[in-house]
CSV table of C-alpha atoms in Angstrom, one decimal:
chain,number,residue,atom,x,y,z
A,1,MET,CA,-35.2,14.2,-7.1
A,2,SER,CA,-37.5,16.2,-9.4
A,3,ASP,CA,-36.3,17.3,-12.9
A,4,ALA,CA,-36.2,20.9,-11.8
A,5,ALA,CA,-34.1,20.1,-8.7
A,6,ASP,CA,-31.9,17.8,-10.9
A,7,ASN,CA,-31.3,20.6,-13.4
A,8,ALA,CA,-30.5,23.1,-10.6
A,9,TYR,CA,-28.0,20.6,-9.1
A,10,ALA,CA,-26.4,20.2,-12.6
A,11,ALA,CA,-26.2,24.0,-12.9
A,12,ALA,CA,-24.3,24.0,-9.6
A,13,GLY,CA,-21.8,21.6,-11.1
A,14,VAL,CA,-23.1,18.2,-9.9
A,15,SER,CA,-24.4,15.6,-12.3
A,16,ILE,CA,-26.7,12.9,-10.9
A,17,GLU,CA,-26.8,11.3,-14.4
A,18,ALA,CA,-23.0,11.0,-14.5
A,19,ALA,CA,-23.0,9.5,-11.0
A,20,ASP,CA,-25.6,6.9,-12.0
A,21,ARG,CA,-23.6,6.1,-15.1
A,22,ALA,CA,-20.4,5.6,-13.1
A,23,ILE,CA,-22.3,3.2,-10.8
A,24,ASP,CA,-23.5,1.2,-13.7
A,25,LEU,CA,-19.9,1.0,-15.1
A,26,MET,CA,-18.3,-0.1,-11.8
A,27,LYS,CA,-20.9,-2.7,-10.8
A,28,GLY,CA,-19.2,-5.5,-12.7
A,29,TRP,CA,-15.8,-4.9,-11.2
A,30,VAL,CA,-17.2,-4.7,-7.6
A,31,GLU,CA,-18.9,-8.0,-8.2
A,32,LYS,CA,-15.6,-9.6,-8.9
A,33,ALA,CA,-14.3,-8.5,-5.5
A,34,ARG,CA,-16.8,-10.5,-3.3
A,35,ARG,CA,-16.3,-12.9,-0.5
A,36,PRO,CA,-18.9,-15.5,0.5
A,37,GLU,CA,-19.6,-13.6,3.7
A,38,MET,CA,-20.7,-10.4,1.8
A,39,ILE,CA,-24.4,-9.8,2.0
A,40,GLY,CA,-26.3,-7.9,-0.8
A,41,GLY,CA,-24.7,-5.9,-3.5
A,42,LEU,CA,-23.7,-2.3,-4.5
A,43,GLY,CA,-26.2,0.5,-3.9
A,44,GLY,CA,-27.2,0.0,-0.3
A,45,PHE,CA,-26.7,2.6,2.4
A,46,ALA,CA,-24.2,0.3,4.2
A,47,GLY,CA,-22.2,-2.7,3.3
A,48,LEU,CA,-23.1,-6.0,5.1
A,49,PHE,CA,-20.7,-8.8,6.1
A,50,ASP,CA,-21.8,-12.0,7.8
A,51,ALA,CA,-20.0,-11.9,11.2
A,52,SER,CA,-20.9,-15.5,11.9
A,53,ALA,CA,-17.7,-16.3,10.0
A,54,LEU,CA,-15.9,-15.2,13.1
A,55,THR,CA,-17.3,-18.0,15.2
A,56,ARG,CA,-14.3,-20.2,14.2
A,57,TYR,CA,-12.1,-17.9,16.3
A,58,GLU,CA,-11.6,-18.4,20.1
A,59,ARG,CA,-10.9,-14.8,20.7
A,60,PRO,CA,-11.2,-12.7,17.5
A,61,LEU,CA,-9.6,-9.3,17.5
A,62,LEU,CA,-10.9,-6.9,14.8
A,63,ALA,CA,-8.2,-4.8,13.1
A,64,THR,CA,-8.8,-1.7,11.0
A,65,SER,CA,-6.7,0.6,8.8
A,66,THR,CA,-7.3,3.8,6.8
A,67,ASP,CA,-5.1,5.5,4.3
A,68,GLY,CA,-4.9,7.2,0.9
A,69,VAL,CA,-2.5,7.3,-2.0
A,70,GLY,CA,-1.1,10.8,-1.5
A,71,THR,CA,0.3,12.9,-4.4
A,72,LYS,CA,0.8,9.8,-6.7
A,73,VAL,CA,-2.8,10.6,-7.9
A,74,ALA,CA,-1.3,13.8,-9.5
A,75,VAL,CA,0.8,11.5,-11.7
A,76,ALA,CA,-2.2,9.4,-12.6
A,77,GLN,CA,-4.1,12.5,-13.5
A,78,MET,CA,-1.3,14.0,-15.6
A,79,MET,CA,-1.0,10.7,-17.5
A,80,ASP,CA,-4.7,10.1,-17.7
A,81,VAL,CA,-4.2,6.5,-16.5
A,82,HIS,CA,-6.5,5.7,-13.7
A,83,ASP,CA,-6.8,1.9,-13.4
A,84,THR,CA,-3.7,1.3,-11.4
A,85,ILE,CA,-4.1,3.7,-8.6
A,86,GLY,CA,-6.5,1.3,-6.9
A,87,PHE,CA,-3.6,-1.1,-6.3
A,88,ASP,CA,-1.8,1.7,-4.4
A,89,LEU,CA,-4.8,2.4,-2.3
A,90,VAL,CA,-5.5,-1.3,-1.4
A,91,GLY,CA,-1.8,-1.9,-0.8
A,92,MET,CA,-1.6,1.0,1.6
A,93,VAL,CA,-4.5,-0.1,3.8
A,94,VAL,CA,-4.4,-3.9,3.6
A,95,ASP,CA,-0.7,-4.3,4.2
A,96,ASP,CA,-0.8,-2.1,7.2
A,97,LEU,CA,-3.4,-4.5,8.5
A,98,VAL,CA,-1.6,-7.8,7.9
A,99,VAL,CA,1.5,-6.9,9.8
A,100,CYS,CA,-0.3,-7.8,13.0
A,101,GLY,CA,-1.3,-11.1,11.5
A,102,ALA,CA,-4.9,-10.0,10.6
A,103,GLU,CA,-6.7,-11.3,7.6
A,104,PRO,CA,-8.4,-8.5,5.6
A,105,LEU,CA,-12.1,-9.2,5.4
A,106,PHE,CA,-13.6,-6.2,3.6
A,107,MET,CA,-12.8,-2.7,2.3
A,108,THR,CA,-14.6,0.5,1.5
A,109,ASP,CA,-13.4,3.3,-0.7
A,110,TYR,CA,-14.0,7.0,-1.0
A,111,ILE,CA,-13.4,9.0,-4.2
A,112,ALA,CA,-13.7,12.8,-4.1
A,113,CYS,CA,-13.6,14.6,-7.5
A,114,GLY,CA,-14.3,17.9,-9.0
A,115,ARG,CA,-16.5,16.4,-11.7
A,116,VAL,CA,-17.8,12.8,-12.1
A,117,VAL,CA,-16.4,11.4,-15.4
A,118,PRO,CA,-18.1,7.9,-15.4
A,119,GLU,CA,-15.4,6.2,-17.3
A,120,ARG,CA,-12.6,7.6,-15.1
A,121,ILE,CA,-14.4,6.7,-11.8
A,122,ALA,CA,-15.1,3.2,-13.2
A,123,ALA,CA,-11.4,2.8,-14.0
A,124,ILE,CA,-10.4,3.8,-10.5
A,125,VAL,CA,-12.9,1.3,-9.0
A,126,LYS,CA,-11.7,-1.4,-11.4
A,127,GLY,CA,-8.2,-1.1,-10.0
A,128,ILE,CA,-9.5,-1.1,-6.4
A,129,ALA,CA,-11.6,-4.2,-7.1
A,130,GLU,CA,-8.8,-6.1,-8.9
A,131,ALA,CA,-6.4,-5.3,-6.0
A,132,CYS,CA,-9.0,-6.5,-3.5
A,133,VAL,CA,-9.0,-9.9,-5.3
A,134,VAL,CA,-5.2,-10.0,-5.0
A,135,ALA,CA,-5.4,-9.2,-1.3
A,136,GLY,CA,-8.3,-11.6,-0.7
A,137,CYS,CA,-10.8,-9.1,0.7
A,138,ALA,CA,-14.2,-8.0,-0.4
A,139,LEU,CA,-14.9,-4.5,-1.8
A,140,ILE,CA,-18.1,-4.1,0.2
A,141,GLY,CA,-19.0,-0.5,-0.6
A,142,GLY,CA,-17.9,3.0,-1.1
A,143,GLU,CA,-18.7,6.6,-2.0
A,144,THR,CA,-18.0,8.9,-4.9
A,145,ALA,CA,-18.5,12.6,-4.0
A,146,GLU,CA,-18.5,15.4,-6.6
A,147,HIS,CA,-17.1,18.7,-5.2
A,148,PRO,CA,-17.3,21.4,-7.8
A,149,GLY,CA,-15.7,24.6,-6.7
A,150,LEU,CA,-13.6,22.8,-4.1
A,151,LEU,CA,-11.7,20.6,-6.6
A,152,ASP,CA,-10.9,21.4,-10.2
A,153,PRO,CA,-12.9,19.4,-12.8
A,154,ASP,CA,-10.2,16.8,-13.5
A,155,ASP,CA,-8.9,16.6,-9.9
A,156,TYR,CA,-9.7,13.7,-7.6
A,157,ASP,CA,-8.4,12.0,-4.5
A,158,VAL,CA,-9.0,8.5,-3.2
A,159,ALA,CA,-9.0,7.0,0.3
A,160,GLY,CA,-10.1,3.7,1.8
A,161,ALA,CA,-10.5,1.7,5.0
A,162,THR,CA,-10.3,-2.0,5.6
A,163,THR,CA,-11.3,-4.3,8.5
A,164,GLY,CA,-9.8,-7.6,9.3
A,165,VAL,CA,-9.5,-10.2,12.1
A,166,VAL,CA,-6.8,-12.1,13.9
A,167,GLU,CA,-6.9,-14.7,16.6
A,168,ALA,CA,-5.7,-13.0,19.8
A,169,SER,CA,-3.2,-15.8,20.5
A,170,ARG,CA,-1.6,-15.3,17.0
A,171,LEU,CA,-1.3,-11.5,17.2
A,172,LEU,CA,2.1,-10.4,15.9
A,173,GLY,CA,4.1,-7.5,17.3
A,174,PRO,CA,6.9,-6.3,19.5
A,175,GLY,CA,6.0,-8.6,22.4
A,176,ARG,CA,7.1,-11.6,20.3
A,177,VAL,CA,10.4,-10.2,19.0
A,178,ARG,CA,13.5,-11.9,20.5
A,179,PRO,CA,17.3,-11.3,20.3
A,180,GLY,CA,18.7,-13.3,17.3
A,181,ASP,CA,15.5,-12.9,15.2
A,182,VAL,CA,16.4,-12.4,11.6
A,183,VAL,CA,15.3,-9.5,9.4
A,184,VAL,CA,13.8,-10.9,6.2
A,185,ALA,CA,13.4,-8.1,3.6
A,186,MET,CA,10.8,-8.3,0.9
A,187,GLU,CA,11.4,-6.5,-2.4
A,188,ALA,CA,9.3,-3.5,-3.3
A,189,SER,CA,7.8,-3.2,-6.8
A,190,GLY,CA,9.2,0.4,-7.0
A,191,LEU,CA,8.3,3.6,-5.2
A,192,HIS,CA,5.0,2.3,-4.0
A,193,SER,CA,2.9,5.2,-2.8
A,194,ASN,CA,5.1,7.3,-0.5
A,195,GLY,CA,7.5,10.1,-1.1
A,196,TYR,CA,5.9,11.4,-4.3
A,197,SER,CA,6.1,15.0,-3.2
A,198,LEU,CA,9.9,14.6,-3.1
A,199,VAL,CA,10.1,12.6,-6.3
A,200,ARG,CA,7.9,15.0,-8.3
A,201,HIS,CA,9.9,18.0,-6.9
A,202,VAL,CA,13.2,16.5,-8.0
A,203,LEU,CA,12.3,14.9,-11.4
A,204,LEU,CA,9.5,17.0,-12.7
A,205,GLN,CA,10.1,20.5,-11.2
A,206,GLN,CA,13.8,20.6,-10.4
A,207,ALA,CA,15.1,18.5,-13.4
A,208,GLY,CA,12.2,19.6,-15.6
A,209,TRP,CA,11.7,16.1,-17.0
A,210,SER,CA,8.4,15.2,-18.7
A,211,LEU,CA,6.5,12.1,-17.8
A,212,GLU,CA,6.8,11.0,-21.5
A,213,ARG,CA,10.6,11.1,-21.3
A,214,HIS,CA,12.3,7.7,-21.8
A,215,VAL,CA,14.9,7.2,-19.1
A,216,ASP,CA,17.6,4.7,-20.0
A,217,GLU,CA,18.3,3.8,-16.4
A,218,LEU,CA,14.7,2.8,-16.0
A,219,GLY,CA,14.2,1.1,-19.3
A,220,ARG,CA,10.9,2.9,-19.8
A,221,THR,CA,9.3,6.3,-19.6
A,222,LEU,CA,9.4,8.3,-16.4
A,223,GLY,CA,5.6,8.2,-16.2
A,224,GLU,CA,5.5,4.5,-16.5
A,225,GLU,CA,8.0,4.1,-13.7
A,226,LEU,CA,6.1,6.5,-11.4
A,227,LEU,CA,2.8,4.7,-11.9
A,228,GLU,CA,4.2,1.3,-11.2
A,229,PRO,CA,1.5,-0.2,-8.8
A,230,THR,CA,2.3,-0.9,-5.2
A,231,ARG,CA,3.0,-4.5,-4.5
A,232,ILE,CA,0.4,-6.2,-2.3
A,233,TYR,CA,1.9,-8.6,0.2
A,234,ALA,CA,-1.2,-9.6,2.1
A,235,LYS,CA,-1.6,-13.2,1.0
A,236,ALA,CA,2.1,-13.9,1.1
A,237,CYS,CA,2.4,-12.4,4.6
A,238,LEU,CA,-0.6,-14.3,6.0
A,239,ASP,CA,0.8,-17.5,4.6
A,240,LEU,CA,4.1,-16.7,6.1
A,241,ALA,CA,2.5,-16.2,9.5
A,242,ASP,CA,0.5,-19.5,9.2
A,243,ARG,CA,3.4,-21.7,8.1
A,244,THR,CA,6.6,-20.3,9.6
A,245,GLU,CA,7.6,-18.8,12.9
A,246,VAL,CA,7.2,-15.0,12.3
A,247,HIS,CA,7.3,-12.7,15.3
A,248,ALA,CA,6.6,-9.3,13.8
A,249,MET,CA,6.2,-7.6,10.4
A,250,SER,CA,6.6,-4.1,9.3
A,251,HIS,CA,5.1,-2.4,6.2
A,252,VAL,CA,7.6,0.1,4.8
A,253,THR,CA,5.7,3.2,4.0
A,254,GLY,CA,6.1,6.9,4.9
A,255,GLY,CA,9.2,7.4,7.0
A,256,GLY,CA,11.2,4.6,5.3
A,257,LEU,CA,12.7,1.3,6.4
A,258,ALA,CA,14.3,2.3,9.7
A,259,ALA,CA,11.4,4.3,11.1
A,260,ASN,CA,8.8,1.7,10.3
A,261,LEU,CA,10.8,-1.2,11.6
A,262,GLU,CA,11.3,0.6,14.8
A,263,ARG,CA,7.5,0.5,15.3
A,264,VAL,CA,7.7,-3.2,15.9
A,265,LEU,CA,10.8,-3.3,18.1
A,266,PRO,CA,10.7,-3.6,21.9
A,267,GLU,CA,12.7,-1.0,23.8
A,268,GLU,CA,15.5,-3.3,24.8
A,269,LEU,CA,16.3,-4.6,21.3
A,270,SER,CA,17.9,-3.0,18.2
A,271,VAL,CA,18.4,-3.9,14.6
A,272,ARG,CA,21.3,-3.4,12.2
A,273,ILE,CA,20.4,-3.5,8.5
A,274,ASP,CA,23.2,-4.3,6.0
A,275,ARG,CA,22.6,-2.2,2.8
A,276,SER,CA,25.0,-4.4,0.9
A,277,THR,CA,22.5,-7.2,0.8
A,278,TRP,CA,20.4,-5.6,-1.9
A,279,THR,CA,20.4,-3.1,-4.8
A,280,PRO,CA,17.4,-0.7,-4.9
A,281,GLN,CA,15.7,-0.3,-8.2
A,282,PRO,CA,17.3,2.4,-10.4
A,283,VAL,CA,14.6,5.0,-9.6
A,284,PHE,CA,15.9,5.5,-6.1
A,285,ASP,CA,19.5,6.2,-7.1
A,286,LEU,CA,18.1,8.5,-9.9
A,287,VAL,CA,16.3,10.6,-7.3
A,288,ARG,CA,19.4,10.7,-5.1
A,289,GLN,CA,21.7,11.8,-7.8
A,290,VAL,CA,19.5,14.1,-9.9
A,291,GLY,CA,18.2,15.9,-6.8
A,292,GLY,CA,21.4,15.8,-4.8
A,293,VAL,CA,19.4,14.2,-2.0
A,294,SER,CA,21.4,12.8,0.9
A,295,GLN,CA,21.1,9.2,1.6
A,296,PRO,CA,19.7,9.7,5.1
A,297,ASP,CA,17.0,12.0,3.6
A,298,LEU,CA,16.3,9.5,0.9
A,299,GLU,CA,16.0,6.6,3.4
A,300,ALA,CA,13.7,8.7,5.6
A,301,THR,CA,11.3,9.3,2.7
A,302,LEU,CA,11.4,6.4,0.3
A,303,ASN,CA,11.2,2.6,0.8
A,304,CYS,CA,14.5,2.2,-1.1
A,305,GLY,CA,13.5,-1.1,-2.5
A,306,VAL,CA,12.1,-2.8,0.6
A,307,GLY,CA,8.3,-2.8,0.9
A,308,MET,CA,7.8,-5.2,3.8
A,309,VAL,CA,9.9,-6.8,6.5
A,310,ALA,CA,9.4,-9.9,8.6
A,311,LEU,CA,11.2,-10.7,11.8
A,312,THR,CA,11.5,-14.5,11.9
A,313,ALA,CA,13.1,-17.1,14.2
A,314,PRO,CA,16.6,-18.0,12.9
A,315,ASP,CA,15.5,-21.6,12.0
A,316,ALA,CA,12.5,-20.3,10.0
A,317,VAL,CA,14.5,-18.1,7.6
A,318,ASP,CA,15.1,-20.6,4.8
A,319,ALA,CA,11.5,-21.7,4.8
A,320,ALA,CA,10.3,-18.1,4.9
A,321,ILE,CA,12.3,-17.0,1.9
A,322,ALA,CA,11.3,-20.1,-0.1
A,323,LEU,CA,7.6,-19.5,0.8
A,324,LEU,CA,7.8,-15.9,-0.3
A,325,ALA,CA,9.4,-16.9,-3.6
A,326,GLY,CA,6.5,-19.2,-4.2
A,327,HIS,CA,4.2,-16.1,-3.9
A,328,GLY,CA,6.4,-14.2,-6.4
A,329,VAL,CA,8.1,-12.1,-3.8
A,330,ARG,CA,11.9,-11.9,-3.7
A,331,ALA,CA,13.2,-11.9,-0.2
A,332,TRP,CA,16.6,-12.0,1.5
A,333,VAL,CA,18.3,-11.7,4.9
A,334,ALA,CA,19.0,-8.0,5.6
A,335,GLY,CA,19.9,-7.9,9.3
A,336,GLU,CA,19.5,-9.3,12.8
A,337,VAL,CA,17.8,-8.3,16.0
A,338,ARG,CA,20.2,-7.8,19.0
A,339,ALA,CA,19.9,-7.1,22.7
A,340,ASP,CA,21.0,-3.5,23.1
A,341,SER,CA,20.6,-1.6,26.4
A,342,GLU,CA,22.1,1.6,25.0
A,343,ARG,CA,20.4,1.9,21.6
A,344,GLY,CA,17.3,-0.2,22.3
A,345,GLY,CA,14.3,0.4,20.0
A,346,THR,CA,16.4,1.7,17.2
A,347,VAL,CA,17.3,0.5,13.6
A,348,THR,CA,20.7,1.4,12.1
A,349,LEU,CA,21.5,1.1,8.4
A,350,GLU,CA,25.1,0.2,7.7
A,351,GLY,CA,27.3,-0.5,4.7
A,352,GLN,CA,26.4,0.6,1.1
A,353,HIS,CA,24.2,-0.7,-1.7
A,354,PRO,CA,26.2,-2.4,-4.5
A,355,GLY,CA,26.9,0.2,-7.2
A,356,TRP,CA,26.1,3.2,-5.0
A,357,ALA,CA,29.0,5.6,-4.3
């Protein structure tokens, strides 16, 4: 691009120089999120991945998932903390993928912003790259787009897509679920990345709290709690599928525990979840009480302390819980799958969480 064109583009609100600076700053982080199958580096028109790695499969099925972070980015912008939102993005797309037993191979990201601030873009990509390392996938490419006039200068949004592979004979899902299977719940790190419109409405708008407010029930500031990164379960879940008898898994995102678990249930089976088996982190009860949110509404919006669920064979439960503990994931038995001709395909939550009235 000529200097004159570059100057005209800058006058329109787009800085080529800032974009180039952002790329220079993020290169080191992207390099850390490589896999041996990744070909080339940052800067090409397309990311390349050596598909000969799939020859070890008899019948490889490719899996893909796309998602964003939602309004949690508004909290990151308000706090001017941008290096954790990448964990939320990676967690949303990669853990949607692994529930079918697929190994995530590579990921691409998309950042749309009102103005490219190189250090801010690099911080976002840093978080994405670090999270890809945790998930075991390569960050193979991405795009940063500057949209002056469409987004305010300090606004941005992030999205991503991931591709993975699973052996057809090892595909997890409703077809494997049996009566008597046990519901193994995996603890969430907090709110993760869903329900922030409700949380922000209750705590920031309705209650009028600031993000800098120290909340005794949380043991830290509200902003620190709301920016707690999403837990990434990918490696733990793949290990679980490899070493124990798991029939299905469910990533608890928008819609809550019941709705997401129903997605992996056959029509003739139902699940009863016992709330008394766990105590959600304090932030969930805080939203419930401060906002006067009914428990059904809360459970239909937030994960309420359970970020992932595995349906395992009864004799695999102890091994599954021990294996997950080895990955740093606390897990427990939360319910059971039952044959149910009347309420088949449904999940019911019963009892009450300890300490909840």
